[in-house]
Coordinates of C-alpha atoms in Angstrom, one line a residue:
M4 CA 35.1 6.5 -16.8
E5 CA 38.2 8.8 -16.4
Q6 CA 39.1 8.0 -20.2
Q7 CA 36.7 10.0 -21.6
Y8 CA 37.9 12.9 -20.5
K9 CA 41.8 12.5 -20.0
H10 CA 43.0 12.7 -23.4
T11 CA 41.5 17.4 -23.3
A12 CA 44.4 17.5 -20.6
K13 CA 43.5 21.1 -20.1
K14 CA 44.0 22.8 -17.4
L15 CA 40.8 24.2 -15.1
G16 CA 41.7 28.1 -15.9
E17 CA 41.5 27.1 -20.0
I18 CA 38.6 25.6 -20.1
L19 CA 37.6 29.6 -17.8
V20 CA 38.6 31.6 -20.5
E21 CA 37.2 28.6 -22.9
S22 CA 33.2 28.7 -21.8
G23 CA 34.0 32.5 -21.3
L24 CA 33.5 33.5 -18.0
I25 CA 37.0 34.6 -16.6
T26 CA 39.6 36.7 -19.8
K27 CA 42.9 35.5 -20.0
E28 CA 44.3 38.6 -17.4
Q29 CA 42.3 37.2 -14.6
L30 CA 43.2 33.7 -15.5
E31 CA 47.0 35.2 -15.6
K32 CA 46.2 37.1 -11.8
G33 CA 44.6 34.3 -10.3
L34 CA 47.6 32.6 -11.2
A35 CA 50.5 34.5 -10.0
E36 CA 48.2 34.4 -7.1
Q37 CA 48.1 30.9 -6.6
K38 CA 52.1 30.7 -6.8
K39 CA 51.9 33.2 -3.4
T40 CA 49.4 31.8 -1.6
G41 CA 49.7 27.9 -2.9
K42 CA 46.3 28.0 -3.3
K43 CA 44.1 26.2 -5.6
L44 CA 43.1 28.4 -8.7
G45 CA 39.4 26.9 -8.1
E46 CA 39.7 29.3 -4.4
V47 CA 41.6 32.1 -5.4
L48 CA 38.5 33.0 -8.4
V49 CA 36.5 32.5 -6.2
E50 CA 37.9 34.9 -3.4
S51 CA 38.5 37.4 -5.5
G52 CA 35.2 37.2 -6.3
L53 CA 35.2 37.1 -10.4
L54 CA 33.7 33.8 -10.0
T55 CA 31.2 31.2 -7.5
E56 CA 31.8 27.8 -7.0
A57 CA 28.9 27.1 -8.6
D58 CA 30.1 28.7 -11.7
I59 CA 32.9 26.7 -12.0
A60 CA 31.2 23.1 -11.5
K61 CA 28.3 23.7 -13.7
T62 CA 31.0 24.8 -16.5
L63 CA 33.0 21.6 -15.8
S64 CA 30.2 19.8 -15.6
M65 CA 28.9 20.5 -19.5
Q66 CA 32.7 21.4 -20.4
L67 CA 33.6 17.6 -20.0
G68 CA 30.2 16.3 -20.0
I69 CA 30.6 15.2 -16.4
P70 CA 26.5 15.1 -14.6
Y71 CA 26.6 17.4 -11.8
I72 CA 25.2 16.6 -8.3
D73 CA 23.2 18.4 -5.7
L74 CA 24.2 17.3 -2.2
S75 CA 22.0 18.5 -0.4
T76 CA 19.3 16.5 -1.9
A77 CA 21.0 13.0 -3.5
V78 CA 21.1 9.9 -1.9
I79 CA 24.3 9.3 0.2
E80 CA 24.4 5.3 0.8
P81 CA 26.5 4.1 4.2
E82 CA 28.2 1.3 2.5
A83 CA 29.8 3.2 0.2
I84 CA 31.2 6.4 2.7
E85 CA 32.8 2.7 4.7
M86 CA 34.8 1.9 1.4
I87 CA 36.3 5.1 1.8
P88 CA 37.9 6.2 4.8
E89 CA 38.1 9.6 6.3
K90 CA 41.9 11.3 5.1
L91 CA 41.3 9.6 1.4
A92 CA 38.4 12.1 1.3
Q93 CA 39.6 15.1 3.0
R94 CA 42.6 15.1 0.8
H95 CA 41.5 14.9 -2.4
L96 CA 37.9 16.6 -1.4
I97 CA 35.7 14.1 -2.4
L98 CA 32.8 12.2 -1.1
P99 CA 31.4 8.4 -1.6
I100 CA 27.9 8.9 -3.1
S101 CA 26.8 4.8 -4.5
T102 CA 27.9 1.6 -4.7
D103 CA 27.7 -1.5 -6.6
R104 CA 28.7 -4.3 -8.2
K105 CA 31.2 -2.4 -10.9
V106 CA 30.7 1.2 -10.6
F107 CA 31.7 3.7 -7.5
T108 CA 30.5 6.8 -7.4
I109 CA 31.9 9.7 -5.8
A110 CA 31.2 13.5 -5.8
M111 CA 34.3 16.0 -6.6
A112 CA 34.9 19.2 -6.8
D113 CA 37.9 19.0 -8.9
P114 CA 37.4 16.0 -11.7
L115 CA 40.4 16.8 -13.0
N116 CA 42.6 15.7 -10.6
F117 CA 43.7 11.9 -11.8
E118 CA 45.4 10.4 -8.5
A119 CA 42.2 10.9 -6.3
L120 CA 40.2 9.2 -9.7
S121 CA 43.4 6.6 -9.2
D122 CA 43.6 6.2 -5.7
V123 CA 39.5 5.5 -5.0
R124 CA 40.1 2.7 -7.9
F125 CA 42.3 1.2 -5.8
A126 CA 40.9 1.5 -2.0
T127 CA 37.6 -0.2 -3.6
G128 CA 38.4 -2.0 -6.0
K129 CA 35.6 -0.8 -8.9
N130 CA 35.5 1.6 -11.6
V131 CA 35.3 5.1 -10.6
R132 CA 32.2 7.0 -12.0
P133 CA 32.7 11.2 -10.9
T134 CA 30.1 13.9 -10.8
I135 CA 30.8 17.5 -9.6
T136 CA 29.9 19.5 -7.1
T137 CA 31.2 23.0 -5.1
P138 CA 34.2 22.1 -2.4
T139 CA 32.1 23.7 0.4
E140 CA 29.2 21.1 -0.1
I141 CA 31.8 18.6 -0.5
Q142 CA 33.4 20.0 3.3
Y143 CA 29.6 19.7 4.5
A144 CA 29.0 16.5 3.8
I145 CA 32.2 14.7 4.9
E146 CA 31.9 16.4 8.1
R147 CA 27.9 15.2 8.2
Y148 CA 28.5 11.8 6.8
Y149 CA 31.4 10.7 8.2
H150 CA 29.8 11.2 11.6
L151 CA 26.4 10.2 10.9
S152 CA 25.4 9.6 14.7
D153 CA 25.7 13.1 15.8
T154 CA 24.2 14.8 13.0
L155 CA 21.1 12.0 13.5
H156 CA 20.4 12.9 17.1
E157 CA 18.1 15.9 16.1
V158 CA 16.1 14.5 14.4
I159 CA 15.9 11.4 16.5
D160 CA 15.6 14.2 19.4
R161 CA 12.5 15.0 17.6
M162 CA 10.5 11.1 17.4
T163 CA 9.2 9.0 19.2
D164 CA 11.7 6.9 20.8
G165 CA 10.5 3.0 21.7
F166 CA 12.8 -0.3 21.7
V167 CA 12.1 -3.0 19.0
E168 CA 14.3 -6.6 19.2
V169 CA 14.6 -7.7 15.5
V170 CA 13.3 -12.0 16.3
P171 CA 16.1 -14.5 15.4
E172 CA 14.8 -17.4 12.0
K173 CA 14.2 -21.0 12.8
D174 CA 17.2 -21.2 11.1
E175 CA 19.4 -18.7 13.4
G176 CA 21.6 -18.5 16.2
P177 CA 22.1 -15.5 18.2
E178 CA 25.0 -14.7 16.4
N179 CA 23.3 -14.2 13.5
V180 CA 21.4 -11.4 14.5
E181 CA 24.2 -9.4 16.3
E182 CA 25.7 -9.9 13.1
I183 CA 22.2 -7.7 11.6
V184 CA 22.8 -5.7 14.3
R185 CA 26.2 -5.1 13.6
K186 CA 25.4 -4.4 10.1
G187 CA 23.2 -1.3 11.1
K188 CA 25.7 1.1 11.2
A189 CA 25.4 3.9 13.5
P190 CA 23.0 3.0 16.2
P191 CA 21.2 6.6 16.2
I192 CA 20.0 4.8 12.7
I193 CA 18.6 1.5 14.9
R194 CA 16.7 4.4 16.8
M195 CA 15.1 6.0 13.7
V196 CA 14.5 3.5 11.9
N197 CA 13.1 1.2 15.5
S198 CA 11.4 4.6 16.0
I199 CA 9.1 4.0 13.2
I200 CA 8.3 0.6 13.6
F201 CA 7.1 1.1 16.8
N202 CA 4.9 4.5 16.3
A203 CA 2.9 2.7 13.8
V204 CA 2.7 -0.2 15.7
K205 CA 1.3 2.3 18.3
N206 CA -1.2 3.6 16.0
R207 CA -2.5 0.2 15.2
A208 CA -1.1 0.8 11.4
S209 CA -1.8 -1.8 9.1
D210 CA 1.8 -0.4 6.5
I211 CA 4.6 1.7 6.7
H212 CA 5.4 3.9 3.3
I213 CA 8.9 5.6 3.3
E214 CA 8.9 7.7 0.1
P215 CA 11.2 9.6 -0.9
Q216 CA 10.5 12.9 -2.4
E217 CA 12.7 15.6 -4.0
K218 CA 14.4 17.2 -0.5
R219 CA 13.0 15.0 1.9
V220 CA 11.5 11.8 2.4
L221 CA 8.4 11.6 3.4
V222 CA 7.0 8.6 6.4
R223 CA 3.3 7.6 6.3
E224 CA 0.8 5.1 7.5
R225 CA -1.8 3.5 6.6
I226 CA -4.4 2.4 9.7
D227 CA -8.5 2.5 9.3
G228 CA -7.8 1.5 5.5
L229 CA -6.2 5.2 5.0
L230 CA -2.9 7.3 4.4
R231 CA -1.8 9.7 7.0
E232 CA 1.4 11.5 7.2
S233 CA 2.9 10.6 10.3
L234 CA 6.3 12.7 10.0
Q235 CA 8.5 14.5 7.0
L236 CA 12.7 13.2 7.4
P237 CA 16.0 15.5 6.4
K238 CA 17.2 13.4 2.7
W239 CA 20.3 13.0 3.5
V240 CA 18.7 10.5 6.3
Q241 CA 17.3 8.6 3.4
G242 CA 20.4 6.1 2.3
A243 CA 21.5 5.2 6.0
I244 CA 17.4 4.1 6.3
T245 CA 16.9 2.6 3.3
S246 CA 20.1 0.5 4.2
R247 CA 19.2 -0.4 7.7
I248 CA 16.2 -1.8 6.8
K249 CA 17.9 -4.2 3.9
I250 CA 19.9 -5.5 6.3
M251 CA 17.2 -6.5 8.4
A252 CA 15.3 -7.8 6.3
R253 CA 18.3 -9.9 4.6
M254 CA 17.7 -7.9 1.1
D255 CA 20.9 -7.1 -1.1
I256 CA 21.8 -3.7 -0.6
A257 CA 23.9 -3.4 -3.8
E258 CA 21.1 -4.1 -5.7
K259 CA 18.8 -1.2 -6.5
R260 CA 17.7 -0.8 -9.7
I261 CA 15.0 -3.8 -9.5
P262 CA 11.9 -4.4 -6.8
Q263 CA 12.6 -6.5 -4.0
D264 CA 10.6 -8.8 -1.2
G265 CA 12.1 -9.3 2.5
R266 CA 10.6 -10.2 5.7
I267 CA 11.3 -9.5 9.7
K268 CA 10.7 -10.7 12.6
I269 CA 10.6 -8.1 15.8
R270 CA 9.3 -7.7 19.3
V271 CA 7.4 -5.0 20.8
E272 CA 6.4 -4.4 24.4
G273 CA 6.4 -8.3 24.1
R274 CA 4.3 -8.8 20.6
E275 CA 6.0 -11.0 18.1
I276 CA 5.3 -8.8 14.6
D277 CA 5.3 -10.5 11.0
I278 CA 7.1 -7.2 9.0
R279 CA 6.6 -7.7 4.9
I280 CA 9.3 -5.9 3.1
S281 CA 9.1 -3.9 -0.7
T282 CA 11.1 -1.8 -2.2
L283 CA 11.0 -0.3 -5.8
P284 CA 12.7 2.1 -7.2
I285 CA 11.5 5.2 -8.5
Q286 CA 12.2 8.8 -9.6
Y287 CA 14.2 9.8 -5.9
G288 CA 14.9 6.6 -4.5
E289 CA 13.5 3.6 -3.3
D290 CA 10.0 3.0 -2.0
I291 CA 10.2 1.2 1.1
V292 CA 6.5 -0.2 1.6
M293 CA 5.9 -2.5 5.2
R294 CA 3.5 -4.8 5.7
I295 CA 2.3 -5.0 9.6
L296 CA 1.3 -8.1 10.2
D297 CA 0.8 -8.5 14.2
A298 CA -1.6 -11.5 14.6
S299 CA -2.7 -9.9 18.9
T300 CA -4.9 -7.4 16.8
A301 CA -6.2 -9.1 13.8
V302 CA -9.5 -10.8 14.6
F303 CA -10.0 -14.4 13.4
K304 CA -13.5 -15.3 15.3
L305 CA -15.8 -15.5 12.6
D306 CA -18.5 -13.4 15.4
E307 CA -16.3 -10.8 15.6
L308 CA -15.7 -9.3 11.9
G309 CA -19.1 -7.4 12.3
L310 CA -21.6 -10.3 10.9
M311 CA -25.4 -9.6 12.0
Q312 CA -27.1 -12.4 13.2
G313 CA -28.2 -13.7 9.7
D314 CA -25.3 -14.0 7.9
Y315 CA -23.6 -15.1 10.6
R316 CA -26.1 -17.7 10.1
R317 CA -26.0 -18.1 6.4
I318 CA -21.9 -18.1 6.5
V319 CA -22.1 -20.5 9.5
N320 CA -24.5 -23.2 7.1
I321 CA -22.3 -22.9 3.9
I322 CA -18.7 -23.1 6.0
E323 CA -20.3 -26.6 8.3
R324 CA -21.1 -29.0 5.2
P325 CA -18.6 -32.0 5.1
Q326 CA -17.8 -30.6 1.2
G327 CA -18.6 -27.6 -1.8
T328 CA -17.0 -24.4 -2.6
V329 CA -16.8 -21.2 -0.5
L330 CA -16.2 -17.8 -2.1
V331 CA -15.2 -14.6 -0.3
T332 CA -14.9 -11.8 -3.1
G333 CA -13.6 -8.1 -2.9
P334 CA -11.1 -5.9 -3.4
T335 CA -7.9 -5.5 -2.9
G336 CA -7.7 -4.3 1.0
S337 CA -11.4 -5.5 1.6
G338 CA -10.6 -8.1 4.9
K339 CA -10.9 -11.2 3.0
S340 CA -7.9 -13.0 4.2
S341 CA -8.8 -12.5 8.2
T342 CA -12.8 -13.9 6.9
L343 CA -11.0 -16.9 5.8
Y344 CA -9.0 -17.0 8.9
A345 CA -11.9 -16.7 11.4
M346 CA -14.0 -19.6 8.9
I347 CA -10.9 -22.2 9.1
N348 CA -11.4 -21.1 12.7
H349 CA -14.9 -21.7 13.5
I350 CA -14.5 -25.9 11.4
K351 CA -10.7 -26.2 13.1
T352 CA -11.0 -29.6 15.1
D353 CA -8.7 -32.5 15.7
V354 CA -10.2 -34.5 13.3
I355 CA -9.6 -33.2 9.9
N356 CA -7.0 -31.6 7.9
I357 CA -6.4 -28.9 6.8
I358 CA -3.7 -27.3 4.6
T359 CA -3.8 -24.3 3.6
L360 CA -2.7 -22.4 -0.2
E361 CA -1.4 -18.5 0.8
D362 CA 1.0 -16.1 -1.3
P363 CA 2.4 -15.3 1.5
I364 CA 1.7 -16.8 4.8
E365 CA 0.7 -13.4 6.6
Y366 CA -1.0 -15.4 10.3
E367 CA 0.3 -18.6 11.8
L368 CA -2.5 -21.4 12.5
A369 CA -2.2 -23.8 14.6
G370 CA -3.3 -27.2 13.9
V371 CA -2.9 -25.7 10.0
N372 CA -1.1 -26.8 7.7
Q373 CA 0.1 -23.9 6.3
V374 CA 1.9 -23.8 2.3
A375 CA 3.7 -20.1 0.8
I376 CA 3.6 -20.7 -2.7
N377 CA 6.6 -19.4 -3.9
E378 CA 6.1 -19.2 -7.6
K379 CA 9.8 -18.1 -8.8
T380 CA 10.5 -22.0 -7.8
G381 CA 7.5 -23.0 -9.7
L382 CA 4.9 -23.7 -6.9
T383 CA 2.3 -22.1 -8.5
F384 CA -1.4 -22.1 -6.8
A385 CA -2.4 -24.7 -9.2
Y386 CA 0.9 -27.4 -9.0
G387 CA 0.2 -26.7 -5.5
L388 CA -3.2 -27.1 -5.1
R389 CA -2.6 -30.8 -6.7
S390 CA 0.1 -31.5 -5.1
V391 CA -2.1 -30.8 -1.9
L392 CA -4.8 -33.0 -2.9
R393 CA -2.7 -35.9 -2.1
Q394 CA -1.8 -34.7 1.5
D395 CA -5.8 -36.1 1.9
P396 CA -7.2 -33.1 3.1
D397 CA -10.9 -32.3 4.5
V398 CA -10.5 -28.6 4.0
I399 CA -8.4 -27.1 1.5
M400 CA -8.3 -22.8 1.8
V401 CA -6.7 -21.1 -1.7
G402 CA -5.3 -17.9 -1.1
E403 CA -7.1 -16.6 -4.7
M404 CA -8.6 -18.5 -7.6
R405 CA -6.5 -16.8 -10.1
D406 CA -5.9 -18.5 -12.8
A407 CA -8.6 -20.7 -15.5
E408 CA -6.7 -24.0 -14.0
T409 CA -6.5 -23.4 -10.5
A410 CA -10.4 -22.4 -10.7
N411 CA -10.8 -25.7 -12.2
I412 CA -9.0 -27.8 -10.0
A413 CA -10.4 -26.2 -6.9
F414 CA -13.8 -27.2 -8.6
Q415 CA -13.0 -30.7 -9.7
A416 CA -11.7 -30.9 -5.8
S417 CA -14.6 -29.5 -4.7
L418 CA -16.4 -32.5 -5.9
T419 CA -14.4 -35.0 -5.0
G420 CA -15.2 -34.8 -1.2
H421 CA -13.3 -31.8 0.1
L422 CA -14.5 -28.1 1.5
V423 CA -12.4 -25.2 -0.6
L424 CA -12.0 -22.1 0.6
S425 CA -11.3 -19.1 -1.6
T426 CA -11.5 -15.7 -2.5
L427 CA -12.1 -13.8 -5.7
H428 CA -12.1 -10.1 -6.7
T429 CA -15.0 -9.1 -7.6
N430 CA -17.4 -6.4 -6.2
T431 CA -20.8 -8.0 -5.5
A432 CA -20.8 -11.9 -4.5
V433 CA -23.8 -12.3 -7.7
S434 CA -21.3 -10.6 -9.9
S435 CA -18.4 -13.9 -8.9
V436 CA -20.6 -16.3 -10.7
T437 CA -20.0 -14.0 -13.6
R438 CA -16.4 -14.8 -13.0
L439 CA -15.6 -17.6 -12.4
V440 CA -17.7 -18.5 -16.1
N441 CA -15.2 -16.3 -17.7
L442 CA -12.3 -18.1 -15.8
D443 CA -13.8 -21.2 -18.5
I444 CA -15.5 -23.2 -15.5
Q445 CA -19.1 -24.9 -16.6
P446 CA -21.5 -23.2 -14.9
Y447 CA -23.2 -27.1 -14.1
L448 CA -20.3 -27.5 -12.0
I449 CA -19.9 -24.1 -10.6
A450 CA -23.6 -24.9 -9.2
S451 CA -23.3 -28.5 -8.2
S452 CA -20.1 -27.2 -6.5
L453 CA -20.5 -23.9 -5.3
N454 CA -22.0 -23.7 -1.2
G455 CA -22.5 -19.6 -1.1
I456 CA -20.4 -16.2 -2.1
V457 CA -19.5 -13.4 0.6
A458 CA -19.0 -10.4 -0.7
Q459 CA -17.6 -7.7 2.4
R460 CA -16.0 -4.6 2.4
L461 CA -13.8 -2.5 5.8
V462 CA -15.6 0.4 6.6
R463 CA -14.1 2.5 9.2
R464 CA -15.3 2.6 12.9
L465 CA -17.1 5.8 13.9
C466 CA -15.2 7.1 17.3
N467 CA -17.5 6.3 20.4
Q468 CA -16.3 9.3 22.4
C469 CA -17.0 12.2 20.1
K470 CA -20.1 11.1 17.3
E471 CA -23.0 13.0 17.0
P472 CA -26.7 12.6 16.0
Y473 CA -27.5 14.4 12.8
S474 CA -30.4 14.6 9.5
P475 CA -28.4 13.5 6.3
S476 CA -29.7 15.3 3.1
R477 CA -31.6 13.7 0.8
E478 CA -29.2 13.9 -2.0
E479 CA -26.6 11.4 1.0
I480 CA -29.3 9.0 1.2
M481 CA -29.9 9.0 -3.3
K482 CA -26.3 8.1 -3.3
I483 CA -27.1 4.6 -1.3
G484 CA -29.8 3.6 -3.4
L485 CA -32.2 3.8 -1.0
N486 CA -35.7 6.8 -1.8
D487 CA -37.8 5.2 1.0
V488 CA -35.3 6.1 3.8
D489 CA -37.4 7.7 6.0
L490 CA -35.2 10.3 7.8
K491 CA -37.0 11.7 10.5
K492 CA -37.5 8.5 12.2
A493 CA -33.6 6.8 11.6
A494 CA -30.8 8.0 14.4
F495 CA -27.9 8.2 12.2
F496 CA -24.1 10.0 13.5
R497 CA -21.2 11.5 11.9
A498 CA -18.0 11.6 12.8
V499 CA -16.6 14.9 15.1
G500 CA -12.8 13.5 16.3
C501 CA -11.3 13.7 19.5
D502 CA -7.6 13.1 21.7
A503 CA -9.0 9.3 21.4
C504 CA -9.2 8.9 18.0
D505 CA -6.7 11.3 16.7
K506 CA -9.2 13.4 15.8
T507 CA -10.3 11.5 12.9
G508 CA -13.5 10.4 13.9
Y509 CA -13.4 7.3 13.9
K510 CA -11.6 4.3 15.4
G511 CA -11.5 1.0 14.1
R512 CA -13.1 -1.2 11.1
V513 CA -15.8 -3.6 11.1
G514 CA -17.5 -5.5 7.8
I515 CA -20.4 -4.6 5.4
F516 CA -21.3 -8.5 4.1
E517 CA -23.7 -9.6 1.8
V518 CA -23.6 -13.9 2.1
L519 CA -25.4 -15.3 -1.3
V520 CA -26.7 -19.0 -0.4
C521 CA -27.6 -21.1 -3.0
N522 CA -30.6 -22.8 -2.7
Q523 CA -32.1 -24.9 -5.3
A524 CA -33.2 -22.0 -7.1
V525 CA -29.9 -20.0 -7.5
K526 CA -28.7 -23.6 -8.4
E527 CA -30.8 -23.7 -11.3
L528 CA -30.5 -20.6 -11.4
I529 CA -26.9 -20.5 -12.4
S530 CA -26.8 -24.0 -14.2
G531 CA -29.1 -22.7 -16.9
G532 CA -27.5 -19.7 -17.5
A533 CA -29.2 -17.1 -16.2
T534 CA -29.3 -13.2 -15.7
E535 CA -26.9 -12.0 -12.6
D536 CA -31.1 -10.0 -12.3
A537 CA -31.9 -12.9 -12.4
I538 CA -29.5 -14.7 -9.5
L539 CA -29.8 -11.7 -7.7
N540 CA -33.2 -11.6 -7.4
A541 CA -33.8 -15.4 -7.1
A542 CA -30.6 -15.1 -3.8
R543 CA -32.8 -12.2 -2.1
E544 CA -35.9 -14.4 -2.1
G545 CA -33.6 -16.7 0.2
G546 CA -32.7 -14.2 2.2
M547 CA -29.1 -12.4 1.0
R548 CA -28.9 -8.8 1.8
L549 CA -27.3 -6.5 -0.5
M550 CA -24.3 -5.2 1.3
A551 CA -26.0 -1.4 1.4
E552 CA -28.7 -3.1 3.6
D553 CA -25.8 -4.4 5.8
G554 CA -24.6 -1.1 5.8
I555 CA -27.7 0.7 6.7
A556 CA -28.0 -1.3 9.4
K557 CA -25.1 -0.6 11.3
V558 CA -25.5 3.4 10.2
K559 CA -29.0 3.3 11.4
E560 CA -27.1 1.2 14.8
G561 CA -24.5 4.6 14.8
I562 CA -21.8 1.6 13.9
T563 CA -20.7 3.7 11.4
S564 CA -21.7 6.9 9.3
M565 CA -23.3 8.0 6.0
D566 CA -20.2 9.5 4.2
E567 CA -18.0 6.2 5.3
L568 CA -20.4 4.4 3.6
V569 CA -20.7 6.0 0.6
R570 CA -17.1 5.9 0.2
V571 CA -16.4 3.1 0.2
L572 CA -19.2 1.4 -1.5
Y573 CA -20.8 3.4 -4.2
V574 CA -17.3 5.8 -4.8
K575 CA -15.0 2.6 -6.3
G576 CA -17.5 3.0 -8.6
E577 CA -19.9 0.0 -7.8
Q578 CA -23.2 0.2 -9.9
D579 CA -25.9 0.9 -8.0
V580 CA -28.4 -0.9 -7.1
L581 CA -32.5 -0.1 -6.1
I582 CA -34.9 -1.9 -4.1
C583 CA -38.3 -1.2 -5.0
S584 CA -40.3 0.1 -2.1
R585 CA -43.5 -2.1 -3.3
C586 CA -41.9 -5.8 -4.1
N587 CA -39.1 -5.5 -2.1
N588 CA -37.2 -6.3 -6.0
S589 CA -33.5 -4.8 -7.0
V590 CA -33.4 -2.9 -9.9
R591 CA -31.1 -1.6 -11.4
S592 CA -30.6 2.4 -10.5
D593 CA -31.3 3.3 -14.4
F594 CA -35.0 1.5 -14.0
I595 CA -37.3 4.3 -14.2
T596 CA -39.9 1.6 -13.9
C597 CA -39.9 -1.7 -11.3
P598 CA -39.7 -5.0 -14.7
Y599 CA -41.3 -6.8 -11.5
C600 CA -44.2 -4.7 -10.3
G601 CA -43.9 -1.9 -12.3
Y602 CA -44.4 0.0 -10.0
A603 CA -42.9 3.8 -10.3
I604 CA -39.4 4.6 -9.2
V605 CA -38.7 7.7 -10.0
D606 CA -41.5 10.0 -10.6
R607 CA -41.9 12.3 -13.8
C608 CA -44.0 14.0 -15.3
P609 CA -47.3 13.0 -17.7
S610 CA -46.3 16.1 -19.7
C611 CA -43.1 17.0 -20.7
G612 CA -41.5 13.2 -19.3
K613 CA -38.8 15.5 -16.8
Q614 CA -38.2 14.0 -13.7
R615 CA -40.0 15.1 -10.5
E616 CA -39.3 15.2 -7.6
T617 CA -41.7 13.8 -4.4
D618 CA -43.1 17.3 -3.0
W619 CA -43.1 19.1 -5.9
R620 CA -47.1 20.1 -6.8
Y621 CA -46.1 21.6 -10.3
C622 CA -43.4 20.6 -12.8
P623 CA -41.4 23.8 -13.1
Y624 CA -40.7 22.7 -16.8
C625 CA -44.3 22.6 -18.1
R626 CA -46.1 24.3 -15.1
K627 CA -47.7 20.8 -15.2
E628 CA -50.1 20.2 -12.2
F629 CA -48.7 17.0 -9.9
E630 CA -51.3 16.3 -7.4
G631 CA -53.0 12.7 -7.2
L632 CA -50.1 11.4 -10.0
Q633 CA -48.0 9.0 -7.6
E634 CA -51.3 7.5 -6.3
K635 CA -52.2 7.3 -10.3
V636 CA -48.9 5.7 -11.7
A637 CA -49.0 2.8 -8.9
A638 CA -52.7 1.9 -9.3
G639 CA -51.8 1.2 -13.2

């Protein structure tokens, strides 16, 4: 880097004159004052009021082609600070910024100081990449970053303090953990990261997001499925926090250009917790997401998932069979893994062999053989599944049917005497059949091996301390596709907010489900390539309730709110389904007449065809009188 501009051999004064910031006469006066005082030329010109430090730095940046850096928003890496002694930084007025395998980046007040570049190159053994900033900024930054422990206390004092112990991996001794703690730089950094983790665990968060922004670092927690802002930290702590977390997770500190994954096992208040770490390079640094896996708070019992009695019996029926396939469907974050674990816990006994294929293993299940998928080494779901079949399993759990090969092997395995549990990413139970066909599984194979499908979502529970009853509007009811709900008799509740629920009105989550059992009628329709509507109606005749109906039942019981149900089921784009109030069949929301019984689902004016409300007596468009209209349409 030094060679790119060394050939100019120009001094600071010449560059400033050429750029038009000062005249030759002003330069001569400045040089004369420099000889008297012994100060640097830049200092003399700034003290005389001719220029500012920023003027000099930005001019040098343009003239020499060296980038200007704003140290107030720059990410300073602790490992770079460690490589340059403070005395050297003070002598040359430089600040280490970052380091990778070949290049060491520094900020300089005088990029023409080739002695400084040579000293840094000798101290680090790397090529030096200079950047330019003002002397005042460098001096302030040296005092901060070389004495980080002192400057961090004021930030830490505003945070909730808590003890977090790093638990060694099985292949590590205690001395390795001590080395990790020692490398954690200043104890205040350890306290700060511990405080972030401790606070998230205390708040029942499932994820911690540490998001670098232009002038700050935002910490957010995902609680009950939604992100909440937890902290705003100053920008200058970003490098230290990132380094500490990467050290704890045994990640490569020097690698900042590609995403990385790691894990930490910690102990908080006597509970062992796994944390999965993911880093992603973004515009202002490395974004960090920490997934908290706390087995003590996870629900692994089938009767604690929030299933209504009928759905509970139907799930037990399909998972207690000795063979076949059971699918759990829903989008990411809908609780599919928890449902699979609950199913395994329900059927687990000492006389059967259960093997799981997971990516990654989220929770350890006693008495279950769990395999972690690692596609980098070639251990894919398909390859692992073939190997598992040679291990004499009774029950196989496949974390996800991602491709046609995995799906076909799984369905073939279910036909040869195994119970296979797996997940799919589909919106409804019935649409999973279409998804399986798209994965090139023959309809006859689906029909013969599929026991059932469980579709689910997670909704937030209303806080029992502050929920209040209310009457929802007709528009709210229409949003969930049930236009015949008697508002006067139903007891609906809504969120209010109190100290117990952190002013959100909700605390915890519960599942809403639809359980499709593949009875003979459904199997015949699947085998014959029937439409989703036909399969849906056959399933409903067999007792299946839609997720909307299960959700409405939970709304009526005061478990969740109408707003929450609408947010989870329909805001995300799921197709609305109406229920005909005469024959109870499912019909699409764009139908105006039930195709099964002829009942008018949407009432229209017989004169002009415009839609009308049920309590209107006259059409506002053509003035037609409506008296007795619905009864005539229903009869005809």
